[in-house]
mmCIF file of C-alpha atoms in Angstrom:
data_model
loop_
_atom_site.group_PDB
_atom_site.id
_atom_site.type_symbol
_atom_site.label_atom_id
_atom_site.label_comp_id
_atom_site.label_asym_id
_atom_site.label_seq_id
_atom_site.Cartn_x
_atom_site.Cartn_y
_atom_site.Cartn_z
ATOM 1 C CA MET A 1078 79.643 76.378 83.923
ATOM 2 C CA ALA A 1079 80.328 79.138 86.428
ATOM 3 C CA GLY A 1080 83.532 81.154 86.187
ATOM 4 C CA SER A 1081 86.235 81.131 88.805
ATOM 5 C CA PRO A 1082 86.216 83.422 91.853
ATOM 6 C CA VAL A 1083 87.550 86.944 91.430
ATOM 7 C CA ILE A 1084 89.441 88.721 94.207
ATOM 8 C CA VAL A 1085 89.711 92.501 94.507
ATOM 9 C CA PHE A 1086 92.054 94.523 96.712
ATOM 10 C CA ALA A 1087 91.111 98.209 96.794
ATOM 11 C CA SER A 1088 93.157 100.806 98.695
ATOM 12 C CA PHE A 1089 92.129 104.327 99.685
ATOM 13 C CA SER A 1090 94.369 107.211 100.822
ATOM 14 C CA PRO A 1091 92.277 109.957 102.444
ATOM 15 C CA ASN A 1092 93.085 113.640 102.201
ATOM 16 C CA PRO A 1093 94.566 114.900 105.478
ATOM 17 C CA GLY A 1094 91.764 115.556 107.945
ATOM 18 C CA GLN A 1095 89.195 113.580 105.927
ATOM 19 C CA GLU A 1096 89.927 110.120 107.289
ATOM 20 C CA ALA A 1097 86.596 109.930 109.157
ATOM 21 C CA ASP A 1098 84.696 110.952 106.013
ATOM 22 C CA VAL A 1099 86.382 108.232 103.971
ATOM 23 C CA GLU A 1100 85.723 105.632 106.649
ATOM 24 C CA GLU A 1101 82.035 106.605 106.781
ATOM 25 C CA ILE A 1102 81.656 106.362 102.995
ATOM 26 C CA LEU A 1103 83.407 102.982 102.892
ATOM 27 C CA ARG A 1104 81.425 101.600 105.841
ATOM 28 C CA GLY A 1105 78.292 102.530 103.906
ATOM 29 C CA MET A 1106 79.324 100.103 101.161
ATOM 30 C CA VAL A 1107 79.693 97.062 103.403
ATOM 31 C CA GLY A 1108 76.059 96.109 104.078
ATOM 32 C CA PRO A 1109 74.694 96.613 100.561
ATOM 33 C CA THR A 1110 77.639 94.844 98.942
ATOM 34 C CA ARG A 1111 77.535 91.855 101.289
ATOM 35 C CA ALA A 1112 73.857 91.490 100.333
ATOM 36 C CA GLU A 1113 74.676 91.146 96.619
ATOM 37 C CA PRO A 1114 74.062 87.595 95.314
ATOM 38 C CA GLY A 1115 77.553 87.177 93.846
ATOM 39 C CA ASN A 1116 79.519 88.615 96.766
ATOM 40 C CA GLU A 1117 81.299 86.133 99.021
ATOM 41 C CA ILE A 1118 83.577 88.450 101.058
ATOM 42 C CA TYR A 1119 83.579 92.223 101.490
ATOM 43 C CA ASP A 1120 85.814 93.192 104.394
ATOM 44 C CA LEU A 1121 87.076 96.672 105.280
ATOM 45 C CA TYR A 1122 90.467 97.198 106.937
ATOM 46 C CA LYS A 1123 92.406 100.226 108.169
ATOM 47 C CA LYS A 1124 96.166 100.676 108.319
ATOM 48 C CA THR A 1125 96.730 103.062 111.198
ATOM 49 C CA ALA A 1126 99.016 106.062 110.673
ATOM 50 C CA ASP A 1127 102.646 105.119 111.280
ATOM 51 C CA GLY A 1128 105.266 107.846 111.467
ATOM 52 C CA ASP A 1129 104.993 109.909 108.298
ATOM 53 C CA GLU A 1130 102.471 107.540 106.703
ATOM 54 C CA ALA A 1131 98.843 108.636 106.814
ATOM 55 C CA PRO A 1132 96.140 106.080 107.611
ATOM 56 C CA THR A 1133 94.803 104.106 104.677
ATOM 57 C CA PHE A 1134 91.732 101.946 104.157
ATOM 58 C CA HIS A 1135 91.553 98.674 102.251
ATOM 59 C CA PHE A 1136 88.792 96.431 100.971
ATOM 60 C CA PHE A 1137 89.336 92.707 100.507
ATOM 61 C CA GLU A 1138 86.592 91.481 98.197
ATOM 62 C CA ARG A 1139 85.682 88.113 96.719
ATOM 63 C CA TYR A 1140 83.046 87.522 94.048
ATOM 64 C CA THR A 1141 81.796 84.247 92.616
ATOM 65 C CA ASP A 1142 83.016 85.249 89.146
ATOM 66 C CA ALA A 1143 83.697 88.200 86.823
ATOM 67 C CA ASP A 1144 79.975 88.620 86.135
ATOM 68 C CA ALA A 1145 79.324 89.087 89.864
ATOM 69 C CA LEU A 1146 82.047 91.740 90.038
ATOM 70 C CA GLN A 1147 80.502 93.554 87.094
ATOM 71 C CA ALA A 1148 77.072 93.307 88.704
ATOM 72 C CA HIS A 1149 78.579 94.943 91.816
ATOM 73 C CA ARG A 1150 79.973 97.783 89.715
ATOM 74 C CA ASP A 1151 76.542 98.256 88.111
ATOM 75 C CA THR A 1152 74.686 98.759 91.425
ATOM 76 C CA ASP A 1153 73.335 102.135 92.471
ATOM 77 C CA HIS A 1154 75.274 102.039 95.763
ATOM 78 C CA TYR A 1155 78.567 101.450 93.919
ATOM 79 C CA LYS A 1156 77.917 104.275 91.451
ATOM 80 C CA ALA A 1157 76.959 106.664 94.276
ATOM 81 C CA TYR A 1158 80.063 105.812 96.320
ATOM 82 C CA ARG A 1159 82.368 106.243 93.297
ATOM 83 C CA ALA A 1160 80.826 109.633 92.513
ATOM 84 C CA LYS A 1161 81.458 110.804 96.092
ATOM 85 C CA ILE A 1162 84.670 109.166 97.333
ATOM 86 C CA MET A 1163 87.148 110.757 94.911
ATOM 87 C CA ASP A 1164 86.705 114.213 96.488
ATOM 88 C CA TYR A 1165 88.082 112.805 99.751
ATOM 89 C CA LEU A 1166 91.157 110.987 98.427
ATOM 90 C CA SER A 1167 94.724 112.236 97.999
ATOM 91 C CA GLU A 1168 95.346 109.821 95.111
ATOM 92 C CA PRO A 1169 93.371 107.504 92.832
ATOM 93 C CA ILE A 1170 91.937 104.323 94.313
ATOM 94 C CA GLY A 1171 94.457 101.500 94.051
ATOM 95 C CA VAL A 1172 92.601 98.526 92.629
ATOM 96 C CA VAL A 1173 94.067 95.090 91.953
ATOM 97 C CA VAL A 1174 91.795 92.422 90.453
ATOM 98 C CA LEU A 1175 93.042 88.843 90.770
ATOM 99 C CA ASP A 1176 91.816 85.507 89.468
ATOM 100 C CA ALA A 1177 91.900 82.755 92.079
ATOM 101 C CA ILE A 1178 94.322 79.947 91.275
ATOM 102 C CA ASP A 1179 94.429 78.034 94.566
ATOM 103 C CA ALA A 1180 92.261 79.748 97.143
ATOM 104 C CA ALA A 1181 90.332 78.347 100.091
ATOM 105 C CA SER A 1182 86.571 78.399 99.652
#
């Protein structure tokens, strides 16, 4: 029996002046991740700078189950992005992993 869907929210706060670099790195993840067998949703969003708040980027991700999420984390493109992205961020990546309870398919 397959496991339940797993949802991930990941948030990225770029260093000042490196917003375009972060966006480029994150955009590079979209195609390869959407092509993974266990990925159902992999959408990138941007919260535009507002007053004193710097722009931030956010992934909304959905995987068929925990095994699919782990398979994503084991890919070469994920490992390469993780090795690179941290140099461009002002704080650690904010990651929240959720189990679906009542979610639309």
